[in-house]
C-alpha cells in the first residue's frame, strides 16, 4: 500500500524528513504546509535542497491542502509545546488524517496538558484516526529504549538514563539553544525569560516509563537547568567558547515513589562533551547498556518518524504514546539510494 503523506512544517527537521520520504518507495508526498512566508509558493524540492523540482508547492493554507490531497498521514514538525501545535493537530484530525508529530510535549500529552490531550483524543476517536508524538528524545532513547530493555527483568527497582551530546558537532541552532558562548549571567537571564528552553521532554519521558511499568509516581521533579562552564577554549564551525563562558547545559529530572528516585534522567549537552547514551536498570537481572558515540539526534528523529509512520496509519484511533504502539523497528524500504 502506498501511503499518502502531507508534510506539515518544513524547518530543519521537516526538511530532512522530506528528503528521505521523497526518495522512498511506497510513499507519496502529496502536499506541504509551512508558515514561513519565505518558503510559501516555492517548490518543495527547491526548499529542502533536493536538487530537483517535485511539483509540490508549499502552502500556508492547511485546510486547503488537507482537503485537496486527503492524506493517510500528516508528518507534523512545527513546535515543541502542546499549546503551540494544538490547533494544527486538530485541523489534521478534522480532515480525517492520522498524525505523527515531533512535538516533544505530544510524546506524553496526558502529563503535558490533560485537558488538551483529552480534546485531541476524543476528536481522533470520533474521526477514526490516530495521533502519535515521537522522536529520538523524547520518543525513544530516554523512554522507549529503557522500557524495552526492562523486558528481561523480573524485578525493577530503579532506572537511570543518561544522554551526553557534544554540541560542537551539531547545528548552530542547537548550539544557540543550549546557550553556548554566553556568560553565566546571560545564560541565567535567557533561561528566566524563556529565550533558552533547553531540552523539552524529560517529564514526558519519565511519565512514559512509569506508565509502561505500572508505577504510580508520587511526583516528577524537573530540576532547574544548569550551565556547564568551559574550562578551556572550545570551537565549532560556528562558535568559539572561551574559558569561563557557557559551553552548554545539564538537565536532570526524577520520578519519585515512596520517598526515593525510581527514575532518573540526565541530559548533558555542551561543546566538547564526551558522547554517549546509557541505560542502567537496577533490577534482576541488572542491565547496563552504553552506546558510543550517542545516537545522532536529527538523523535518529528522521528514522523513527519514518519507521513509525505506517504503524500510526494502522493503529487504533485515539491519542497514543509509544508504549501503545507495536514493537518499533526499521521498516521495509529503510535503505534508500544516497
mmCIF file of C-alpha atoms in Angstrom:
data_model
loop_
_atom_site.group_PDB
_atom_site.id
_atom_site.type_symbol
_atom_site.label_atom_id
_atom_site.label_comp_id
_atom_site.label_asym_id
_atom_site.label_seq_id
_atom_site.Cartn_x
_atom_site.Cartn_y
_atom_site.Cartn_z
ATOM 1 C CA UNK A 1 0.000 0.000 0.000
ATOM 2 C CA UNK A 2 1.285 3.416 -0.950
ATOM 3 C CA UNK A 3 0.996 5.841 1.967
ATOM 4 C CA UNK A 4 -0.087 9.358 1.025
ATOM 5 C CA UNK A 5 1.761 11.916 3.157
ATOM 6 C CA UNK A 6 1.405 15.631 3.791
ATOM 7 C CA UNK A 7 4.364 17.376 5.407
ATOM 8 C CA UNK A 8 3.378 19.993 7.986
ATOM 9 C CA UNK A 9 6.446 22.067 8.874
ATOM 10 C CA UNK A 10 9.457 22.413 6.579
ATOM 11 C CA UNK A 11 12.073 23.569 9.068
ATOM 12 C CA UNK A 12 15.417 21.872 9.691
ATOM 13 C CA UNK A 13 13.904 18.555 10.812
ATOM 14 C CA UNK A 14 10.933 18.729 8.450
ATOM 15 C CA UNK A 15 13.296 19.246 5.512
ATOM 16 C CA UNK A 16 15.371 16.201 6.491
ATOM 17 C CA UNK A 17 12.228 14.094 6.729
ATOM 18 C CA UNK A 18 11.034 15.423 3.366
ATOM 19 C CA UNK A 19 14.264 14.497 1.575
ATOM 20 C CA UNK A 20 14.091 10.980 2.939
ATOM 21 C CA UNK A 21 10.410 10.447 2.175
ATOM 22 C CA UNK A 22 10.778 11.775 -1.374
ATOM 23 C CA UNK A 23 13.353 9.019 -2.035
ATOM 24 C CA UNK A 24 11.294 6.157 -0.608
ATOM 25 C CA UNK A 25 9.159 3.598 -2.389
ATOM 26 C CA UNK A 26 5.667 3.042 -1.028
ATOM 27 C CA UNK A 27 5.341 6.692 -0.018
ATOM 28 C CA UNK A 28 3.728 9.513 -1.984
ATOM 29 C CA UNK A 29 4.267 13.027 -0.684
ATOM 30 C CA UNK A 30 1.129 14.858 -1.827
ATOM 31 C CA UNK A 31 1.401 18.200 -0.059
ATOM 32 C CA UNK A 32 3.476 20.512 2.115
ATOM 33 C CA UNK A 33 2.377 23.115 4.685
ATOM 34 C CA UNK A 34 4.628 25.804 6.153
ATOM 35 C CA UNK A 35 4.008 29.189 7.723
ATOM 36 C CA UNK A 36 7.303 30.849 6.768
ATOM 37 C CA UNK A 37 6.465 33.387 4.014
ATOM 38 C CA UNK A 38 9.924 32.887 2.500
ATOM 39 C CA UNK A 39 9.024 29.274 1.691
ATOM 40 C CA UNK A 40 5.361 29.609 0.722
ATOM 41 C CA UNK A 41 4.716 29.195 -3.020
ATOM 42 C CA UNK A 42 8.091 27.609 -3.727
ATOM 43 C CA UNK A 43 8.656 24.042 -4.876
ATOM 44 C CA UNK A 44 9.291 21.609 -2.029
ATOM 45 C CA UNK A 45 12.360 20.146 -3.730
ATOM 46 C CA UNK A 46 13.978 23.570 -4.004
ATOM 47 C CA UNK A 47 13.307 24.458 -0.363
ATOM 48 C CA UNK A 48 14.683 21.204 1.076
ATOM 49 C CA UNK A 49 17.742 21.174 -1.196
ATOM 50 C CA UNK A 50 16.736 18.131 -3.210
ATOM 51 C CA UNK A 51 18.312 19.433 -6.403
ATOM 52 C CA UNK A 52 15.165 18.904 -8.455
ATOM 53 C CA UNK A 53 11.572 20.086 -8.539
ATOM 54 C CA UNK A 54 8.818 17.867 -7.177
ATOM 55 C CA UNK A 55 5.743 19.668 -8.468
ATOM 56 C CA UNK A 56 4.628 20.192 -4.863
ATOM 57 C CA UNK A 57 4.122 23.842 -3.954
ATOM 58 C CA UNK A 58 4.440 24.742 -0.302
ATOM 59 C CA UNK A 59 1.285 26.346 1.076
ATOM 60 C CA UNK A 60 0.371 28.133 4.280
ATOM 61 C CA UNK A 61 -3.274 27.049 3.958
ATOM 62 C CA UNK A 62 -3.590 23.810 5.887
ATOM 63 C CA UNK A 63 -7.315 23.399 5.293
ATOM 64 C CA UNK A 64 -6.926 23.737 1.522
ATOM 65 C CA UNK A 65 -4.002 21.304 1.297
ATOM 66 C CA UNK A 66 -5.594 18.651 3.512
ATOM 67 C CA UNK A 67 -8.982 18.956 1.798
ATOM 68 C CA UNK A 68 -7.450 18.627 -1.657
ATOM 69 C CA UNK A 69 -4.909 15.868 -1.009
ATOM 70 C CA UNK A 70 -6.743 13.680 1.548
ATOM 71 C CA UNK A 71 -3.542 12.171 3.007
ATOM 72 C CA UNK A 72 -3.327 8.958 5.011
ATOM 73 C CA UNK A 73 -0.963 10.644 7.455
ATOM 74 C CA UNK A 74 0.414 14.072 8.258
ATOM 75 C CA UNK A 75 4.068 14.229 9.305
ATOM 76 C CA UNK A 76 3.988 17.189 11.673
ATOM 77 C CA UNK A 77 7.164 19.050 12.691
ATOM 78 C CA UNK A 78 6.457 22.609 13.786
ATOM 79 C CA UNK A 79 6.899 23.071 17.555
ATOM 80 C CA UNK A 80 7.803 21.595 20.921
ATOM 81 C CA UNK A 81 4.856 22.654 23.078
ATOM 82 C CA UNK A 82 1.352 21.203 23.010
ATOM 83 C CA UNK A 83 -0.409 24.557 23.239
ATOM 84 C CA UNK A 84 1.533 25.768 20.190
ATOM 85 C CA UNK A 85 0.563 22.826 17.982
ATOM 86 C CA UNK A 86 -2.913 22.018 19.321
ATOM 87 C CA UNK A 87 -4.869 23.847 16.601
ATOM 88 C CA UNK A 88 -2.648 22.380 13.879
ATOM 89 C CA UNK A 89 -3.193 18.831 15.113
ATOM 90 C CA UNK A 90 -6.931 19.382 15.437
ATOM 91 C CA UNK A 91 -7.072 20.682 11.854
ATOM 92 C CA UNK A 92 -5.418 17.476 10.624
ATOM 93 C CA UNK A 93 -7.892 15.364 12.608
ATOM 94 C CA UNK A 94 -10.819 17.380 11.205
ATOM 95 C CA UNK A 95 -9.733 16.345 7.707
ATOM 96 C CA UNK A 96 -9.524 12.660 8.644
ATOM 97 C CA UNK A 97 -5.733 12.399 8.631
ATOM 98 C CA UNK A 98 -3.601 10.371 11.028
ATOM 99 C CA UNK A 99 -0.832 12.434 12.625
ATOM 100 C CA UNK A 100 2.742 11.616 13.633
ATOM 101 C CA UNK A 101 4.452 14.583 15.238
ATOM 102 C CA UNK A 102 7.884 15.583 16.517
ATOM 103 C CA UNK A 103 6.249 17.805 19.187
ATOM 104 C CA UNK A 104 8.048 16.865 22.404
ATOM 105 C CA UNK A 105 5.101 17.516 24.714
ATOM 106 C CA UNK A 106 2.898 15.356 22.493
ATOM 107 C CA UNK A 107 5.065 12.324 23.381
ATOM 108 C CA UNK A 108 3.062 12.086 26.613
ATOM 109 C CA UNK A 109 0.383 14.748 26.257
ATOM 110 C CA UNK A 110 -1.619 13.459 29.230
ATOM 111 C CA UNK A 111 1.093 14.746 31.581
ATOM 112 C CA UNK A 112 1.777 17.848 29.432
ATOM 113 C CA UNK A 113 -1.767 19.221 29.385
ATOM 114 C CA UNK A 114 -4.536 16.770 30.365
ATOM 115 C CA UNK A 115 -7.379 18.913 29.028
ATOM 116 C CA UNK A 116 -5.852 19.474 25.586
ATOM 117 C CA UNK A 117 -4.889 15.793 25.464
ATOM 118 C CA UNK A 118 -8.482 14.816 26.222
ATOM 119 C CA UNK A 119 -9.784 17.020 23.410
ATOM 120 C CA UNK A 120 -7.316 15.564 20.895
ATOM 121 C CA UNK A 121 -8.085 12.010 21.992
ATOM 122 C CA UNK A 122 -11.843 12.477 21.725
ATOM 123 C CA UNK A 123 -11.590 14.180 18.326
ATOM 124 C CA UNK A 124 -9.276 11.479 16.976
ATOM 125 C CA UNK A 125 -11.583 8.704 18.151
ATOM 126 C CA UNK A 126 -14.592 10.370 16.523
ATOM 127 C CA UNK A 127 -12.656 10.802 13.272
ATOM 128 C CA UNK A 128 -11.260 7.264 13.363
ATOM 129 C CA UNK A 129 -7.621 8.412 13.202
ATOM 130 C CA UNK A 130 -4.585 8.049 15.448
ATOM 131 C CA UNK A 131 -2.193 10.703 16.740
ATOM 132 C CA UNK A 132 1.342 9.969 17.989
ATOM 133 C CA UNK A 133 4.107 12.243 19.241
ATOM 134 C CA UNK A 134 7.570 10.731 18.985
ATOM 135 C CA UNK A 135 11.187 11.368 18.059
ATOM 136 C CA UNK A 136 14.633 10.335 19.131
ATOM 137 C CA UNK A 137 14.214 12.045 22.505
ATOM 138 C CA UNK A 138 11.565 12.041 23.818
ATOM 139 C CA UNK A 139 10.146 9.061 21.987
ATOM 140 C CA UNK A 140 12.976 6.560 22.064
ATOM 141 C CA UNK A 141 16.369 6.933 23.760
ATOM 142 C CA UNK A 142 15.257 8.074 27.212
ATOM 143 C CA UNK A 143 11.912 6.247 27.390
ATOM 144 C CA UNK A 144 11.049 3.567 24.803
ATOM 145 C CA UNK A 145 14.558 2.053 24.861
ATOM 146 C CA UNK A 146 14.688 1.600 28.668
ATOM 147 C CA UNK A 147 11.110 0.276 28.577
ATOM 148 C CA UNK A 148 12.146 -2.382 26.046
ATOM 149 C CA UNK A 149 15.325 -3.238 27.979
ATOM 150 C CA UNK A 150 13.260 -3.799 31.126
ATOM 151 C CA UNK A 151 11.523 -6.699 29.342
ATOM 152 C CA UNK A 152 14.155 -9.178 30.577
ATOM 153 C CA UNK A 153 13.904 -8.040 34.213
ATOM 154 C CA UNK A 154 11.549 -9.877 36.551
ATOM 155 C CA UNK A 155 12.225 -7.168 39.133
ATOM 156 C CA UNK A 156 12.953 -3.471 38.557
ATOM 157 C CA UNK A 157 13.986 -1.207 41.431
ATOM 158 C CA UNK A 158 15.141 1.866 39.522
ATOM 159 C CA UNK A 159 16.076 3.122 36.054
ATOM 160 C CA UNK A 160 18.736 5.712 35.236
ATOM 161 C CA UNK A 161 19.144 7.082 31.711
ATOM 162 C CA UNK A 162 21.887 9.453 30.595
ATOM 163 C CA UNK A 163 22.413 11.203 27.271
ATOM 164 C CA UNK A 164 25.562 13.236 26.637
ATOM 165 C CA UNK A 165 25.932 15.257 23.423
ATOM 166 C CA UNK A 166 28.937 17.087 22.012
ATOM 167 C CA UNK A 167 27.214 20.264 20.851
ATOM 168 C CA UNK A 168 30.281 21.316 18.843
ATOM 169 C CA UNK A 169 29.323 18.698 16.242
ATOM 170 C CA UNK A 170 25.716 19.883 15.939
ATOM 171 C CA UNK A 171 23.834 22.598 14.054
ATOM 172 C CA UNK A 172 24.183 26.268 15.025
ATOM 173 C CA UNK A 173 20.531 26.472 16.183
ATOM 174 C CA UNK A 174 21.237 23.652 18.639
ATOM 175 C CA UNK A 175 24.342 25.428 19.953
ATOM 176 C CA UNK A 176 22.300 28.592 20.472
ATOM 177 C CA UNK A 177 19.520 26.575 22.116
ATOM 178 C CA UNK A 178 21.908 25.418 24.851
ATOM 179 C CA UNK A 179 23.474 28.864 25.363
ATOM 180 C CA UNK A 180 26.953 28.133 24.019
ATOM 181 C CA UNK A 181 29.202 31.210 24.186
ATOM 182 C CA UNK A 182 27.120 33.202 26.677
ATOM 183 C CA UNK A 183 28.291 34.455 30.046
ATOM 184 C CA UNK A 184 26.753 32.681 33.028
ATOM 185 C CA UNK A 185 24.693 35.787 33.793
ATOM 186 C CA UNK A 186 23.425 35.988 30.192
ATOM 187 C CA UNK A 187 22.585 32.275 30.306
ATOM 188 C CA UNK A 188 20.616 32.621 33.532
ATOM 189 C CA UNK A 189 18.693 35.618 32.174
ATOM 190 C CA UNK A 190 17.769 33.774 28.962
ATOM 191 C CA UNK A 191 16.608 30.788 30.986
ATOM 192 C CA UNK A 192 14.493 33.117 33.147
ATOM 193 C CA UNK A 193 12.835 34.758 30.130
ATOM 194 C CA UNK A 194 12.390 31.516 28.188
ATOM 195 C CA UNK A 195 14.759 32.567 25.403
ATOM 196 C CA UNK A 196 16.620 29.337 26.187
ATOM 197 C CA UNK A 197 14.406 26.342 26.932
ATOM 198 C CA UNK A 198 16.979 23.575 26.810
ATOM 199 C CA UNK A 199 15.625 20.096 26.217
ATOM 200 C CA UNK A 200 11.866 19.664 26.316
ATOM 201 C CA UNK A 201 10.534 16.246 27.241
ATOM 202 C CA UNK A 202 12.187 14.864 30.388
ATOM 203 C CA UNK A 203 8.904 14.983 32.297
ATOM 204 C CA UNK A 204 7.129 13.246 29.425
ATOM 205 C CA UNK A 205 9.783 10.512 29.219
ATOM 206 C CA UNK A 206 9.525 9.786 32.950
ATOM 207 C CA UNK A 207 5.737 9.561 32.725
ATOM 208 C CA UNK A 208 6.000 7.210 29.744
ATOM 209 C CA UNK A 209 8.367 4.839 31.580
ATOM 210 C CA UNK A 210 6.221 4.888 34.711
ATOM 211 C CA UNK A 211 3.050 4.150 32.744
ATOM 212 C CA UNK A 212 4.674 1.231 30.938
ATOM 213 C CA UNK A 213 5.901 -0.293 34.202
ATOM 214 C CA UNK A 214 2.649 0.368 36.031
ATOM 215 C CA UNK A 215 4.340 2.600 38.591
ATOM 216 C CA UNK A 216 2.261 5.243 40.361
ATOM 217 C CA UNK A 217 4.748 8.045 40.918
ATOM 218 C CA UNK A 218 4.290 10.404 43.822
ATOM 219 C CA UNK A 219 5.922 13.251 41.916
ATOM 220 C CA UNK A 220 8.017 14.147 38.888
ATOM 221 C CA UNK A 221 10.707 16.691 39.761
ATOM 222 C CA UNK A 222 12.414 18.555 36.915
ATOM 223 C CA UNK A 223 15.436 20.343 38.343
ATOM 224 C CA UNK A 224 16.495 23.826 37.164
ATOM 225 C CA UNK A 225 18.661 23.886 34.059
ATOM 226 C CA UNK A 226 22.330 24.344 34.993
ATOM 227 C CA UNK A 227 25.058 25.856 32.796
ATOM 228 C CA UNK A 228 28.211 23.891 32.009
ATOM 229 C CA UNK A 229 31.124 26.358 32.077
ATOM 230 C CA UNK A 230 34.065 25.817 29.723
ATOM 231 C CA UNK A 231 37.409 25.147 31.401
ATOM 232 C CA UNK A 232 39.287 25.594 28.118
ATOM 233 C CA UNK A 233 38.615 27.151 24.723
ATOM 234 C CA UNK A 234 36.240 25.066 22.608
ATOM 235 C CA UNK A 235 35.444 25.698 18.944
ATOM 236 C CA UNK A 236 32.811 24.611 16.474
ATOM 237 C CA UNK A 237 32.294 25.660 12.861
ATOM 238 C CA UNK A 238 30.099 28.486 14.194
ATOM 239 C CA UNK A 239 31.071 29.448 17.751
ATOM 240 C CA UNK A 240 34.212 29.831 19.857
ATOM 241 C CA UNK A 241 33.626 29.392 23.587
ATOM 242 C CA UNK A 242 36.266 30.970 25.776
ATOM 243 C CA UNK A 243 37.173 29.628 29.235
ATOM 244 C CA UNK A 244 34.706 30.829 31.862
ATOM 245 C CA UNK A 245 31.825 31.128 29.393
ATOM 246 C CA UNK A 246 28.930 28.742 28.994
ATOM 247 C CA UNK A 247 29.674 25.674 26.874
ATOM 248 C CA UNK A 248 26.180 24.201 27.242
ATOM 249 C CA UNK A 249 23.848 22.830 29.867
ATOM 250 C CA UNK A 250 22.877 19.960 32.107
ATOM 251 C CA UNK A 251 19.303 18.926 32.942
ATOM 252 C CA UNK A 252 18.097 16.330 35.443
ATOM 253 C CA UNK A 253 14.617 15.019 36.176
ATOM 254 C CA UNK A 254 13.494 12.388 38.662
ATOM 255 C CA UNK A 255 10.394 10.297 39.165
ATOM 256 C CA UNK A 256 9.802 9.801 42.884
ATOM 257 C CA UNK A 257 7.963 6.956 44.553
ATOM 258 C CA UNK A 258 7.974 6.060 48.226
ATOM 259 C CA UNK A 259 10.436 8.810 49.045
ATOM 260 C CA UNK A 260 13.134 7.808 46.549
ATOM 261 C CA UNK A 261 14.012 8.368 42.900
ATOM 262 C CA UNK A 262 12.965 5.325 40.882
ATOM 263 C CA UNK A 263 13.513 7.006 37.501
ATOM 264 C CA UNK A 264 16.396 9.424 36.887
ATOM 265 C CA UNK A 265 17.042 11.102 33.556
ATOM 266 C CA UNK A 266 20.118 13.233 32.945
ATOM 267 C CA UNK A 267 20.773 15.110 29.723
ATOM 268 C CA UNK A 268 24.075 16.888 29.154
ATOM 269 C CA UNK A 269 24.783 18.909 26.027
ATOM 270 C CA UNK A 270 27.815 21.124 25.755
ATOM 271 C CA UNK A 271 30.723 21.966 23.480
ATOM 272 C CA UNK A 272 33.364 19.269 23.822
ATOM 273 C CA UNK A 273 31.299 16.775 25.823
ATOM 274 C CA UNK A 274 32.010 13.051 25.692
ATOM 275 C CA UNK A 275 29.238 11.480 23.630
ATOM 276 C CA UNK A 276 27.214 8.506 24.848
ATOM 277 C CA UNK A 277 23.750 7.197 25.602
ATOM 278 C CA UNK A 278 23.359 4.895 28.589
ATOM 279 C CA UNK A 279 20.623 2.970 30.367
ATOM 280 C CA UNK A 280 21.202 1.404 33.785
ATOM 281 C CA UNK A 281 18.481 -0.705 35.362
ATOM 282 C CA UNK A 282 18.809 -1.742 38.989
ATOM 283 C CA UNK A 283 16.867 -4.971 38.923
ATOM 284 C CA UNK A 284 17.014 -8.706 38.499
ATOM 285 C CA UNK A 285 18.928 -9.088 36.310
ATOM 286 C CA UNK A 286 20.818 -5.798 36.212
ATOM 287 C CA UNK A 287 21.032 -4.052 32.842
ATOM 288 C CA UNK A 288 23.887 -1.762 31.826
ATOM 289 C CA UNK A 289 23.777 -0.506 28.232
ATOM 290 C CA UNK A 290 26.053 2.109 26.657
ATOM 291 C CA UNK A 291 26.083 3.490 23.095
ATOM 292 C CA UNK A 292 29.168 5.388 21.902
ATOM 293 C CA UNK A 293 29.003 7.928 20.395
ATOM 294 C CA UNK A 294 25.467 8.981 21.222
ATOM 295 C CA UNK A 295 22.815 8.458 18.563
ATOM 296 C CA UNK A 296 22.698 11.450 16.208
ATOM 297 C CA UNK A 297 19.600 13.403 17.204
ATOM 298 C CA UNK A 298 18.497 14.768 13.821
ATOM 299 C CA UNK A 299 19.125 11.550 11.889
ATOM 300 C CA UNK A 300 17.500 9.494 14.630
ATOM 301 C CA UNK A 301 14.415 11.690 14.609
ATOM 302 C CA UNK A 302 14.047 11.227 10.845
ATOM 303 C CA UNK A 303 14.432 7.483 11.280
ATOM 304 C CA UNK A 304 11.838 6.999 13.986
ATOM 305 C CA UNK A 305 9.281 9.275 12.314
ATOM 306 C CA UNK A 306 9.553 7.392 9.032
ATOM 307 C CA UNK A 307 9.655 3.937 10.618
ATOM 308 C CA UNK A 308 6.633 4.612 12.852
ATOM 309 C CA UNK A 309 4.611 6.330 10.128
ATOM 310 C CA UNK A 310 2.924 3.242 8.705
ATOM 311 C CA UNK A 311 2.328 1.875 12.224
ATOM 312 C CA UNK A 312 0.432 5.073 13.037
ATOM 313 C CA UNK A 313 -1.756 4.638 9.963
ATOM 314 C CA UNK A 314 -2.573 1.075 11.058
ATOM 315 C CA UNK A 315 -3.019 1.878 14.778
ATOM 316 C CA UNK A 316 -6.383 2.064 16.554
ATOM 317 C CA UNK A 317 -7.908 5.551 16.735
ATOM 318 C CA UNK A 318 -7.102 7.961 19.517
ATOM 319 C CA UNK A 319 -4.207 9.837 21.063
ATOM 320 C CA UNK A 320 -1.399 7.326 21.545
ATOM 321 C CA UNK A 321 2.065 7.149 23.091
ATOM 322 C CA UNK A 322 4.988 4.921 22.146
ATOM 323 C CA UNK A 323 4.021 2.358 24.791
ATOM 324 C CA UNK A 324 0.724 1.853 22.927
ATOM 325 C CA UNK A 325 2.425 1.051 19.615
ATOM 326 C CA UNK A 326 3.643 -2.270 18.178
ATOM 327 C CA UNK A 327 7.326 -3.084 18.678
ATOM 328 C CA UNK A 328 9.265 -0.333 16.879
ATOM 329 C CA UNK A 329 11.805 -1.293 14.228
ATOM 330 C CA UNK A 330 13.277 -0.293 10.924
ATOM 331 C CA UNK A 331 10.737 -0.949 8.186
ATOM 332 C CA UNK A 332 10.870 -2.334 4.640
ATOM 333 C CA UNK A 333 12.349 0.289 2.363
ATOM 334 C CA UNK A 334 14.512 1.772 5.135
ATOM 335 C CA UNK A 335 17.535 1.589 2.840
ATOM 336 C CA UNK A 336 17.356 4.165 0.076
ATOM 337 C CA UNK A 337 19.862 5.337 -2.544
ATOM 338 C CA UNK A 338 22.190 8.084 -1.326
#
